[in-house]
PDB file of C-alpha atoms and ligand atoms in Angstrom:
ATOM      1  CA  UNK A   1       1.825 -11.852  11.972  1.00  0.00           C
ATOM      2  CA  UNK A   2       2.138  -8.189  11.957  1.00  0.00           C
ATOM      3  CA  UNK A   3       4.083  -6.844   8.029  1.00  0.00           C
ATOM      4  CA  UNK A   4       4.578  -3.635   7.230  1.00  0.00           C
ATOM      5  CA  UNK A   5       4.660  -3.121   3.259  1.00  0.00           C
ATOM      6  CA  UNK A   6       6.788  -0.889   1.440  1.00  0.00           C
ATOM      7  CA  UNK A   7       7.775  -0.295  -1.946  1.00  0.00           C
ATOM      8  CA  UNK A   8       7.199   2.359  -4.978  1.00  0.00           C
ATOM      9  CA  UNK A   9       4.055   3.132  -6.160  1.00  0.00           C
ATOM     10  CA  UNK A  10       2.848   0.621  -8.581  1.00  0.00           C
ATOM     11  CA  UNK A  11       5.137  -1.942  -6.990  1.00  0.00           C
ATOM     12  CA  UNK A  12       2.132  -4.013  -6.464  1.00  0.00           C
ATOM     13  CA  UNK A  13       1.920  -3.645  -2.370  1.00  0.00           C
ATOM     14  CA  UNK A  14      -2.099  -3.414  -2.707  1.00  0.00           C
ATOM     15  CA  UNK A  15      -2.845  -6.440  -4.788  1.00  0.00           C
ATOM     16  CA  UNK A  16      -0.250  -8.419  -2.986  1.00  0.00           C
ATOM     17  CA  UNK A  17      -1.680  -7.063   0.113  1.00  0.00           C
ATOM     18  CA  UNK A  18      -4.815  -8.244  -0.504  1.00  0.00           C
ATOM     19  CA  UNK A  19      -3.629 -11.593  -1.243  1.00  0.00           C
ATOM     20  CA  UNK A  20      -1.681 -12.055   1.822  1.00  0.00           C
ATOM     21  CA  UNK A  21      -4.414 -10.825   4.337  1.00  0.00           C
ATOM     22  CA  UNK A  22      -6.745 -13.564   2.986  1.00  0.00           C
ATOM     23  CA  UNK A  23      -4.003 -16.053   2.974  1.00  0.00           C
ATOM     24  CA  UNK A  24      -3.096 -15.427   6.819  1.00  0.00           C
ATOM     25  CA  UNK A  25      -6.222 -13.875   7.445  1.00  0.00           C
ATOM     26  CA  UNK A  26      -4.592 -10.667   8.756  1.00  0.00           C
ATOM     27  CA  UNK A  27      -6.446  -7.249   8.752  1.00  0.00           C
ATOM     28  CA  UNK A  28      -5.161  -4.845   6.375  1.00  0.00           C
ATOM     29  CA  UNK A  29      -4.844  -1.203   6.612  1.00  0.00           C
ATOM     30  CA  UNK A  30      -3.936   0.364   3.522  1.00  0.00           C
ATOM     31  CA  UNK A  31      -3.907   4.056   3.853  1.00  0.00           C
ATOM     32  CA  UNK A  32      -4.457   5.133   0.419  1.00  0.00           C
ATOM     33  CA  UNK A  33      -7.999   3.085   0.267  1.00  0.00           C
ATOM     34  CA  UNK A  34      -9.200   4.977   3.879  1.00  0.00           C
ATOM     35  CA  UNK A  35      -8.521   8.348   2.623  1.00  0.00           C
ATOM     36  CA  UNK A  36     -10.654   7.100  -0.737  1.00  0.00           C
ATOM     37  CA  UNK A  37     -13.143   6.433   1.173  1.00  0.00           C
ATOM     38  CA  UNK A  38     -13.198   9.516   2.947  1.00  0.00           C
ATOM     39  CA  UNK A  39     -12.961  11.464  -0.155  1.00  0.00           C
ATOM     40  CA  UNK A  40     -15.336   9.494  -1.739  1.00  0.00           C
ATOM     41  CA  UNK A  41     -17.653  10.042   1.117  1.00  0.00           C
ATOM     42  CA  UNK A  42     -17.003  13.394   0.518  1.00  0.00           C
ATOM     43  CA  UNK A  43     -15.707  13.697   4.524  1.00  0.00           C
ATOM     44  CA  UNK A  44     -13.642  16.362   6.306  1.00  0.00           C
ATOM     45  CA  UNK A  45     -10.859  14.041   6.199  1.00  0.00           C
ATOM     46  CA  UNK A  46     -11.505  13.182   2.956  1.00  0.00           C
ATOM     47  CA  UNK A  47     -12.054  16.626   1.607  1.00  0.00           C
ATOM     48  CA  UNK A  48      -8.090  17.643   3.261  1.00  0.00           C
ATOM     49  CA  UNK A  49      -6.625  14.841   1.997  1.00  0.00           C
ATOM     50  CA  UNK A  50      -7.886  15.250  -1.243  1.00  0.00           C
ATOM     51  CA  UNK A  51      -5.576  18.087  -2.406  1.00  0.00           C
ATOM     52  CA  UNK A  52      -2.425  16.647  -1.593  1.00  0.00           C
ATOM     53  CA  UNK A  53      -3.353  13.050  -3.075  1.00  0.00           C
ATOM     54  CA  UNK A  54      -4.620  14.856  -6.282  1.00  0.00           C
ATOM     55  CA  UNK A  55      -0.889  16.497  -6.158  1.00  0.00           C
ATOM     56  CA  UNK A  56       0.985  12.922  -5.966  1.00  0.00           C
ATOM     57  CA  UNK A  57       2.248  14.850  -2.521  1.00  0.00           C
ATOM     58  CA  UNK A  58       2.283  13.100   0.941  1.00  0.00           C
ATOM     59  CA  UNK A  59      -1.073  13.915   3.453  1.00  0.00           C
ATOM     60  CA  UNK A  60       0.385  15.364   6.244  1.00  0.00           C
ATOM     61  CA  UNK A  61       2.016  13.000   8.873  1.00  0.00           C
ATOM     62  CA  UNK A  62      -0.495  14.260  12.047  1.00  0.00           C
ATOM     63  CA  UNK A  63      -3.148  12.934   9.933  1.00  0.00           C
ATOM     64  CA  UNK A  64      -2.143   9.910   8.837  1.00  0.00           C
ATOM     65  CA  UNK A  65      -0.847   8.717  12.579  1.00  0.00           C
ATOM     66  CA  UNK A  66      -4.070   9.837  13.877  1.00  0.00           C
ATOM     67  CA  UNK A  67      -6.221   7.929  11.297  1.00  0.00           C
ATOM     68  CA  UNK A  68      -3.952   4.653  11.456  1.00  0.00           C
ATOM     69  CA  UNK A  69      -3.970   4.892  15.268  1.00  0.00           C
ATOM     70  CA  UNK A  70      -7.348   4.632  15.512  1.00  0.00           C
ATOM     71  CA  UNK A  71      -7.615   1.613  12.453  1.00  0.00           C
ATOM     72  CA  UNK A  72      -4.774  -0.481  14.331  1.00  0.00           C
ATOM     73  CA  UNK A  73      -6.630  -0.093  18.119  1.00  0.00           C
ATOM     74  CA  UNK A  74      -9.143  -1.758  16.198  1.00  0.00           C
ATOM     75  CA  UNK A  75      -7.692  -3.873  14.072  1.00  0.00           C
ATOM     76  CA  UNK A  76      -6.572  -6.801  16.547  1.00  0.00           C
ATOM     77  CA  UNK A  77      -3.221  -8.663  16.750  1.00  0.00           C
ATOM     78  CA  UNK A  78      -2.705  -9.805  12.748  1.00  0.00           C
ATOM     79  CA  UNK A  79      -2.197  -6.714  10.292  1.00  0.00           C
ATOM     80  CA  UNK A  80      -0.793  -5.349   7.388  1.00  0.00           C
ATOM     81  CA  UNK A  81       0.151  -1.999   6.751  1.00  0.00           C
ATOM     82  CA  UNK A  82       0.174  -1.123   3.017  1.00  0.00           C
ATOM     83  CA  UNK A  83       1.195   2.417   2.243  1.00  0.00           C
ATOM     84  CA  UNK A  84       2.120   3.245   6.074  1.00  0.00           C
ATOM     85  CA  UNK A  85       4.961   4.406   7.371  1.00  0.00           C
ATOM     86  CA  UNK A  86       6.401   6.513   4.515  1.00  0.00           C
ATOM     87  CA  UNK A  87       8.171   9.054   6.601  1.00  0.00           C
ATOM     88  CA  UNK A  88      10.416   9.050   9.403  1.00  0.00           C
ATOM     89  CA  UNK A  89       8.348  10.660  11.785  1.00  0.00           C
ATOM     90  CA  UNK A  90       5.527   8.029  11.208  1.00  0.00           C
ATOM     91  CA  UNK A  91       7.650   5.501  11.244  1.00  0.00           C
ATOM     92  CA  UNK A  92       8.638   6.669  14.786  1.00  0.00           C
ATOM     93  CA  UNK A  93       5.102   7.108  15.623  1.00  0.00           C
ATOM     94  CA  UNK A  94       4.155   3.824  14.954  1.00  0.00           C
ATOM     95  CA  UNK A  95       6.856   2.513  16.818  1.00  0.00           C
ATOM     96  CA  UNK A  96       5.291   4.244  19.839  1.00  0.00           C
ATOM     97  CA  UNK A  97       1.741   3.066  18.740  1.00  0.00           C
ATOM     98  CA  UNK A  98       3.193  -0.947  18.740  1.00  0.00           C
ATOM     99  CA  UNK A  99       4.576  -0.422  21.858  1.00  0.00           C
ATOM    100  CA  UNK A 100       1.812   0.547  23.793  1.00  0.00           C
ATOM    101  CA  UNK A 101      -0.444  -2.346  22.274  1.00  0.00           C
ATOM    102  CA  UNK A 102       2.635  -4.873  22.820  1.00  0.00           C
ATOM    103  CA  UNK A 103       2.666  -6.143  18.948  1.00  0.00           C
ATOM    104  CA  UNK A 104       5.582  -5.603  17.664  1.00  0.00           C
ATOM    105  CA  UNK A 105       6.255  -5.936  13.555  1.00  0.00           C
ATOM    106  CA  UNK A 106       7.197  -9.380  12.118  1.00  0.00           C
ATOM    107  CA  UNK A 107       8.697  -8.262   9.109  1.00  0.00           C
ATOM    108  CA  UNK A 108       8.970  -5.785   6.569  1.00  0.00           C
ATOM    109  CA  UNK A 109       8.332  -6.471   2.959  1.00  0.00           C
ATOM    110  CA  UNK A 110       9.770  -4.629   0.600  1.00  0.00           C
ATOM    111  CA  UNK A 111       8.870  -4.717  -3.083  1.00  0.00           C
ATOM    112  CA  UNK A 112      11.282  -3.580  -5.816  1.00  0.00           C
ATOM    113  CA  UNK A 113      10.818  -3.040  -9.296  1.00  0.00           C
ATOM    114  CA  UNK A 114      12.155  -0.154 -11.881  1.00  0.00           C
ATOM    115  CA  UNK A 115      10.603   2.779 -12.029  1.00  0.00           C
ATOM    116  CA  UNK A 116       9.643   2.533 -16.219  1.00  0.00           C
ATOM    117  CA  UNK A 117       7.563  -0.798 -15.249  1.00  0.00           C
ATOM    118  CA  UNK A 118       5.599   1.216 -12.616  1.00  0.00           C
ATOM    119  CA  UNK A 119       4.583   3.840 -14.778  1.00  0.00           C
ATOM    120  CA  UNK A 120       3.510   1.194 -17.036  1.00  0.00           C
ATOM    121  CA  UNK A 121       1.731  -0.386 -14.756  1.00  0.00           C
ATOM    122  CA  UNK A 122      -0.534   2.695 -13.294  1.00  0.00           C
ATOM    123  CA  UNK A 123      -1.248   3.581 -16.187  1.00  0.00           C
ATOM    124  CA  UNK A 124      -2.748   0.739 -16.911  1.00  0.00           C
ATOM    125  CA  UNK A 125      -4.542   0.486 -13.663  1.00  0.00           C
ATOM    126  CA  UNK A 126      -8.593   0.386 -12.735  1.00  0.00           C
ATOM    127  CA  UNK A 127      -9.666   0.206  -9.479  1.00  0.00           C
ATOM    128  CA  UNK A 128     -13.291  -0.486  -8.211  1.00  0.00           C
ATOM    129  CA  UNK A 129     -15.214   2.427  -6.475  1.00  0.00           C
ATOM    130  CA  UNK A 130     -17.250   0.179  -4.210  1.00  0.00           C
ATOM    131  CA  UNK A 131     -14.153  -2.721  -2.929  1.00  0.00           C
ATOM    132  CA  UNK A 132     -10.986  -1.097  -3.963  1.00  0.00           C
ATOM    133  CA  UNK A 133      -9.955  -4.000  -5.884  1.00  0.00           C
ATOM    134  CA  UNK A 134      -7.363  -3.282  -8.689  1.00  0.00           C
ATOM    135  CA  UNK A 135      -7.471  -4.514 -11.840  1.00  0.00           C
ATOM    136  CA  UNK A 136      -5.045  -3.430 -15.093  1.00  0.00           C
ATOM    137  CA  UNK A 137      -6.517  -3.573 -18.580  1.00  0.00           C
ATOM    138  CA  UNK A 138      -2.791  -4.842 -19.838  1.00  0.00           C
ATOM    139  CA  UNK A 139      -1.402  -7.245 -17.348  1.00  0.00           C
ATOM    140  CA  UNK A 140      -4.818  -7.748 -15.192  1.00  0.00           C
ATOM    141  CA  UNK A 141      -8.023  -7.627 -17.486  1.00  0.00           C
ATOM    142  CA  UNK A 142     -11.968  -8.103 -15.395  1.00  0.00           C
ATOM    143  CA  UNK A 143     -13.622 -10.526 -17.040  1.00  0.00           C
ATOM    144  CA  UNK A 144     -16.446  -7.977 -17.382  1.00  0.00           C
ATOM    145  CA  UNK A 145     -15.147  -4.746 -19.284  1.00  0.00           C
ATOM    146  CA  UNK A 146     -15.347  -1.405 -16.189  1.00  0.00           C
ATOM    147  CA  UNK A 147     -17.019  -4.489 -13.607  1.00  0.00           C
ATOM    148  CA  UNK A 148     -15.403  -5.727 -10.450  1.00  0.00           C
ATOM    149  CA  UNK A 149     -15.198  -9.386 -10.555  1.00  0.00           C
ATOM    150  CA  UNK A 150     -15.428  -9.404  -7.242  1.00  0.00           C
ATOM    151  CA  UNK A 151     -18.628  -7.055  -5.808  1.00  0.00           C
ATOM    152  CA  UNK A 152     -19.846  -6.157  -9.237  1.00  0.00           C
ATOM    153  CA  UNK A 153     -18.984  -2.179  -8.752  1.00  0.00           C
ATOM    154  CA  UNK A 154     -17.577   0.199 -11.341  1.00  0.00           C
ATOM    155  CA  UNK A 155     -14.354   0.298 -12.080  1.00  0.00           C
ATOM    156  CA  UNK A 156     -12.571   3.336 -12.197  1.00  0.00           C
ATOM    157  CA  UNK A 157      -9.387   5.341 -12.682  1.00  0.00           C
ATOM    158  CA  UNK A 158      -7.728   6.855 -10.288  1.00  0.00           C
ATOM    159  CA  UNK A 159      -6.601  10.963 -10.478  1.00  0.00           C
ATOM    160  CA  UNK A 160      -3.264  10.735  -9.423  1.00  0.00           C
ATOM    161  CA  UNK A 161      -2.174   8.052 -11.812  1.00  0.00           C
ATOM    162  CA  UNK A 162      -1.577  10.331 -14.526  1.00  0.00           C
ATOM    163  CA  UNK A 163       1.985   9.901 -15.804  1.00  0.00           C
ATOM    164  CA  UNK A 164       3.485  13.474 -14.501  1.00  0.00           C
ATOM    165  CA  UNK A 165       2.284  13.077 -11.059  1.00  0.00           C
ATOM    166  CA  UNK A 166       3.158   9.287 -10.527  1.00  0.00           C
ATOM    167  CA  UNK A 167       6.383  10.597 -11.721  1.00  0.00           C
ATOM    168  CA  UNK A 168       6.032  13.026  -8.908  1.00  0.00           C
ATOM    169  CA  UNK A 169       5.104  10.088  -6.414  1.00  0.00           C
ATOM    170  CA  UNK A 170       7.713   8.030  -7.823  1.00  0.00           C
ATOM    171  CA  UNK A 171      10.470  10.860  -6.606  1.00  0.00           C
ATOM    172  CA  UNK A 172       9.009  11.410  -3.151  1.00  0.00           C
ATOM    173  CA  UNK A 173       9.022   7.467  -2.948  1.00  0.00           C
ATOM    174  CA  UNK A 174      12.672   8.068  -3.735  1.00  0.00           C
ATOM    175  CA  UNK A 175      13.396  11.696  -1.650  1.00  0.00           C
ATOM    176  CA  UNK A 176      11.565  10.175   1.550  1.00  0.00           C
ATOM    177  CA  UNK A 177      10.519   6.795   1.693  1.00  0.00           C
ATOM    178  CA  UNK A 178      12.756   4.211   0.436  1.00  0.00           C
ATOM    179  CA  UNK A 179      15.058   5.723   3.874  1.00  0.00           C
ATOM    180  CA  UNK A 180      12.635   3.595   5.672  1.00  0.00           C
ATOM    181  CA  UNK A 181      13.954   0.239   3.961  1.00  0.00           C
ATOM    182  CA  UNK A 182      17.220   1.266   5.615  1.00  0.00           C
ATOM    183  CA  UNK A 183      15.476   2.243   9.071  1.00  0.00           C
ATOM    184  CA  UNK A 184      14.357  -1.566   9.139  1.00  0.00           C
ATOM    185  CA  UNK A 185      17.049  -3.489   7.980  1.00  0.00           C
ATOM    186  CA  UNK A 186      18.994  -1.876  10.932  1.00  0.00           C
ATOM    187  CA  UNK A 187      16.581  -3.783  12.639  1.00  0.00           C
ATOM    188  CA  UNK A 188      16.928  -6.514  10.953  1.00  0.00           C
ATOM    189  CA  UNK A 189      12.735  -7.058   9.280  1.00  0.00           C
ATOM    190  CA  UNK A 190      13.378  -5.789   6.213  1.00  0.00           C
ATOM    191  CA  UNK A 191      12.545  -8.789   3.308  1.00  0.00           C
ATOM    192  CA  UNK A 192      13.260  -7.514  -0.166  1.00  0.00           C
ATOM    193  CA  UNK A 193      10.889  -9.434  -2.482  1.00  0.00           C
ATOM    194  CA  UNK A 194      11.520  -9.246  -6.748  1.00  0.00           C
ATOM    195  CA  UNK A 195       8.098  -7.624  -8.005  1.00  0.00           C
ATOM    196  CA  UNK A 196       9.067  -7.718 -11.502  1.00  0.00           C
ATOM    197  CA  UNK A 197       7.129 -10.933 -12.631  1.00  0.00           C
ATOM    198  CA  UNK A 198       3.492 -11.737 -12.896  1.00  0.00           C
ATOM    199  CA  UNK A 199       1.346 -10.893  -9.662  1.00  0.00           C
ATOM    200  CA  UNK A 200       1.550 -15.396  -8.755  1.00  0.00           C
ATOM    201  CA  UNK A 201       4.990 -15.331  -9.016  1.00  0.00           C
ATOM    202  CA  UNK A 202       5.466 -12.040  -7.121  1.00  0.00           C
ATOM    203  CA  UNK A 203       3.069 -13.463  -4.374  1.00  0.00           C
ATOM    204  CA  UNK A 204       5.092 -16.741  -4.226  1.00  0.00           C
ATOM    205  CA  UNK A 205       7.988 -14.657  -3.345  1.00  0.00           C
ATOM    206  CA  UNK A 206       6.330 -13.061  -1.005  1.00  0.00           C
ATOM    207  CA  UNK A 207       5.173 -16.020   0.807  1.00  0.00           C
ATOM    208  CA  UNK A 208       8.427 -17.971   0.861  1.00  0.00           C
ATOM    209  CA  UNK A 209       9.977 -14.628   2.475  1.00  0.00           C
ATOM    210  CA  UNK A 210       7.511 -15.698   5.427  1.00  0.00           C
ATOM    211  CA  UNK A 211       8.037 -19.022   5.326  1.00  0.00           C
ATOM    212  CA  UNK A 212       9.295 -19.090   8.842  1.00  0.00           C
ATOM    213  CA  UNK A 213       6.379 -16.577  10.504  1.00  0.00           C
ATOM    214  CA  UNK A 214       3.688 -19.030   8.552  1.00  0.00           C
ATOM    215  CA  UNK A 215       3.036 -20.729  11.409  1.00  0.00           C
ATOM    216  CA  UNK A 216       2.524 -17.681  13.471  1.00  0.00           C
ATOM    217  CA  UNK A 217      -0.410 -16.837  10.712  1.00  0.00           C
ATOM    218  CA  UNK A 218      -2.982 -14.978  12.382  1.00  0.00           C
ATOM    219  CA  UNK A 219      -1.668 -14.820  15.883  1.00  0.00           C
TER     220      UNK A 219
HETATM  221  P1  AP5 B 301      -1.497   4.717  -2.085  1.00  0.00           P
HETATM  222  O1  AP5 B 301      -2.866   4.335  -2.468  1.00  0.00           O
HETATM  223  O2  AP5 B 301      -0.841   4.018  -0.944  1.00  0.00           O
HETATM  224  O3  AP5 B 301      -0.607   4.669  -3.386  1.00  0.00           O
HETATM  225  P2  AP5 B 301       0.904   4.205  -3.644  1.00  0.00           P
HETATM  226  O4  AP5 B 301       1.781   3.853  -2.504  1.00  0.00           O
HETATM  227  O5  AP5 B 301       1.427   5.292  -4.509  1.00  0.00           O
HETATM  228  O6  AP5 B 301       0.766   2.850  -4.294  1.00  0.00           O
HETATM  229  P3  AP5 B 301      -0.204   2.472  -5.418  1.00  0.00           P
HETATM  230  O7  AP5 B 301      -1.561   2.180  -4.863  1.00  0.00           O
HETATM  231  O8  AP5 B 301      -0.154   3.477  -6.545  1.00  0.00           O
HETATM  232  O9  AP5 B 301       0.512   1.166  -5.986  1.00  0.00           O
HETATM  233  P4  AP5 B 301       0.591  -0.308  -5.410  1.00  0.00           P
HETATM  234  O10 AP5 B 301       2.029  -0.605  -5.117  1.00  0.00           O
HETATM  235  O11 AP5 B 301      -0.394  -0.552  -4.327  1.00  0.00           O
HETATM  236  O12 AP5 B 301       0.214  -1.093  -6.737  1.00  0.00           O
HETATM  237  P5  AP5 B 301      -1.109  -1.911  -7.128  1.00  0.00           P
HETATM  238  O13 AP5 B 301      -1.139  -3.201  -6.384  1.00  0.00           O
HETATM  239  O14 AP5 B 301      -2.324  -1.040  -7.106  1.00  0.00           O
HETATM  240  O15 AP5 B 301      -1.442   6.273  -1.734  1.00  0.00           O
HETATM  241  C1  AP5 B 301      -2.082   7.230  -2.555  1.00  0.00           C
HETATM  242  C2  AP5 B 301      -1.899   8.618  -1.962  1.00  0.00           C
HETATM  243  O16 AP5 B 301      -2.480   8.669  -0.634  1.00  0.00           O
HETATM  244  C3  AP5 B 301      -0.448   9.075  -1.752  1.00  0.00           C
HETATM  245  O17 AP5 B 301       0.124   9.614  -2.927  1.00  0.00           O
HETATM  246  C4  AP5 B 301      -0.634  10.124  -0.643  1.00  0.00           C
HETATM  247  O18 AP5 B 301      -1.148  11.335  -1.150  1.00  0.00           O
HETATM  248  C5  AP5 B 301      -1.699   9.505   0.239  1.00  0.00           C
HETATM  249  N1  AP5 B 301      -1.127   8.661   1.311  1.00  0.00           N
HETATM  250  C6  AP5 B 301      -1.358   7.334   1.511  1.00  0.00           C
HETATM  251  N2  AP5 B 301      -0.654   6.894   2.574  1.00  0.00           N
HETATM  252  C7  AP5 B 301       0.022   7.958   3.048  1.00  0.00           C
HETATM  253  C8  AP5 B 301       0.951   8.131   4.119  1.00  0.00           C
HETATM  254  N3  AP5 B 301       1.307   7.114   4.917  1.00  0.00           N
HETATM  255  N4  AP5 B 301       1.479   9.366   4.320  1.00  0.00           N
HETATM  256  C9  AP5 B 301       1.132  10.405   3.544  1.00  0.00           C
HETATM  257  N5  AP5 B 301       0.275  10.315   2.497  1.00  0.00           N
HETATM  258  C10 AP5 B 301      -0.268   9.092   2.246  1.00  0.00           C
HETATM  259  O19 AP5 B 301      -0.727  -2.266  -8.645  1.00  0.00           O
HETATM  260  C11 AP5 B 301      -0.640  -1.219  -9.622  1.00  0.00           C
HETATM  261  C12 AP5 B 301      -1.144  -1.726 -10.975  1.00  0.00           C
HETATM  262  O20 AP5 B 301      -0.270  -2.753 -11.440  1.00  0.00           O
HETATM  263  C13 AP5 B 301      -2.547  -2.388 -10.916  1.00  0.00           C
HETATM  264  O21 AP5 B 301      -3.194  -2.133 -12.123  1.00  0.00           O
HETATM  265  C14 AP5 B 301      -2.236  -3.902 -10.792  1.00  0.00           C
HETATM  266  O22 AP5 B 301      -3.277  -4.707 -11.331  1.00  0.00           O
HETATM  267  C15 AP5 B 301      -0.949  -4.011 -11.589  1.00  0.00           C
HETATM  268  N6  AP5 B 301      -0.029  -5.025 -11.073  1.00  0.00           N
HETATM  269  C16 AP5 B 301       0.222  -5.350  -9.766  1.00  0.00           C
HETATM  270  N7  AP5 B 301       1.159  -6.302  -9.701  1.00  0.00           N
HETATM  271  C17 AP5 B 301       1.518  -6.591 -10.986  1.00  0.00           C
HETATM  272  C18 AP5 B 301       2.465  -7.493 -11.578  1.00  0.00           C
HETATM  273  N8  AP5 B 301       3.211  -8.304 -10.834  1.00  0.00           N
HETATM  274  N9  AP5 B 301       2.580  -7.509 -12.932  1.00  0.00           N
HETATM  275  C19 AP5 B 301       1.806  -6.704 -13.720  1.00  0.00           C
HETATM  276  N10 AP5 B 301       0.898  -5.821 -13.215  1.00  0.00           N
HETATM  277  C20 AP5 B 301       0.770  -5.770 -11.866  1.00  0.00           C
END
């Protein structure tokens, strides 16, 4: 199964990401966690990227299609894409990318909830430094106070999840991204999924959207 997430930020595309790519055992590539990494790491990569994530503005699309080129050569025939395309020109470019490795997409998710419950949510959010996992100290508590339940790392928050610039995000999700939904429905792969609900009930959802791929889980 190959799925392409999409959705505003805060939707919940990385925790339901998470749980899908252990469910099917797909790889996942979420672009927002490499290019924490990179900053983290304090990289060259990292260290461009950083000023426009800071922002709430997009990374230029050159980078991003180089760095998820590289991530999908590797990243065999079961993936998920969380936070990738979210322009037109990488949506193009991944086209091109799928072509040459003969792996099409299976389906498109696409998570919608209101705006208001997104900047709720982020502002609520913790994620760990070491595993990326996120938590939210409202709707998603660690059983351990600032600990991963997971890895045991700090948990931290994140600098563009201050309210002004995930309204900022929120409006480029609007301006540029939420196009894409209609560039795959004229395809036919887009699945709109209700994320307004706990994260089980949004991940049941999600699953019965791929009821019929299921079988193709990790192929
Ligand atoms: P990225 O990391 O991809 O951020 P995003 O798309 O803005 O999405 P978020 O991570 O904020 O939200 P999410 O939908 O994953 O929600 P989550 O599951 O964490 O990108 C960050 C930046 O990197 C971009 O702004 C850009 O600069 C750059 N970038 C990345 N990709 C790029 C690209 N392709 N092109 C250009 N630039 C790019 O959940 C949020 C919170 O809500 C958590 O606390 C969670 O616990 C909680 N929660 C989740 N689900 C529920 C629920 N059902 N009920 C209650 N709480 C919930």
């Amino acid at each position: 199964m190959r799925l392409v997430l999409l959705g505003p930020p805060g939707a919940g595309k990385g925790t339901q990401a998470h749980r899908l790519a252990d469910r099917y055992q797909l790889t996942l590539i979420a672009t927002g966690d490499i290019f924490r990494s990179h900053v983290a790491h304090n990289t060259e990569l990292g260290q461009e990227a950083r000023q426009y994530m800071d922002a709430g503005e997009l990374v230029p699309d050159d980078v991003v299609v180089r760095m998820v080129t590289g991530a999908l050569a590797e990243a065999g025939r079961g993936f998920i894409l969380d936070g990738f395309p979210r322009t037109r020109p990488q949506a193009e470019a991944l086209d091109r990318v799928l072509e040459d490795l003969a792996a099409p997409i299976s389906a498109v998710l696409v998570f919608e909830v209101d705006d208001e419950t997104t900047v709720k949510r982020l502002a609520g959010r913790r994620t760990c430094k070491r595993c990326q996992r996120t938590y939210n100290v409202e709707f998603n508590p660690p059983r351990q106070e600032g600990v991963c339940d997971v890895c045991g790392g700090d948990l931290g928050q994140r600098t563009d999840d201050e309210e002004a610039t995930v309204r900022h995000r929120l409006e480029l999700y609007h301006d540029v991204s939420q196009a894409l939904t209609t560039f795959y429905g004229q395809r036919g792969l887009v699945r709109v999924v209700d994320a307004d609900g706990t994260q089980d009930e949004v991940t049941e959802r999600a699953v019965a959207a791929l009821s019929d791929l299921a079988p193709a889980a990790g192929s």
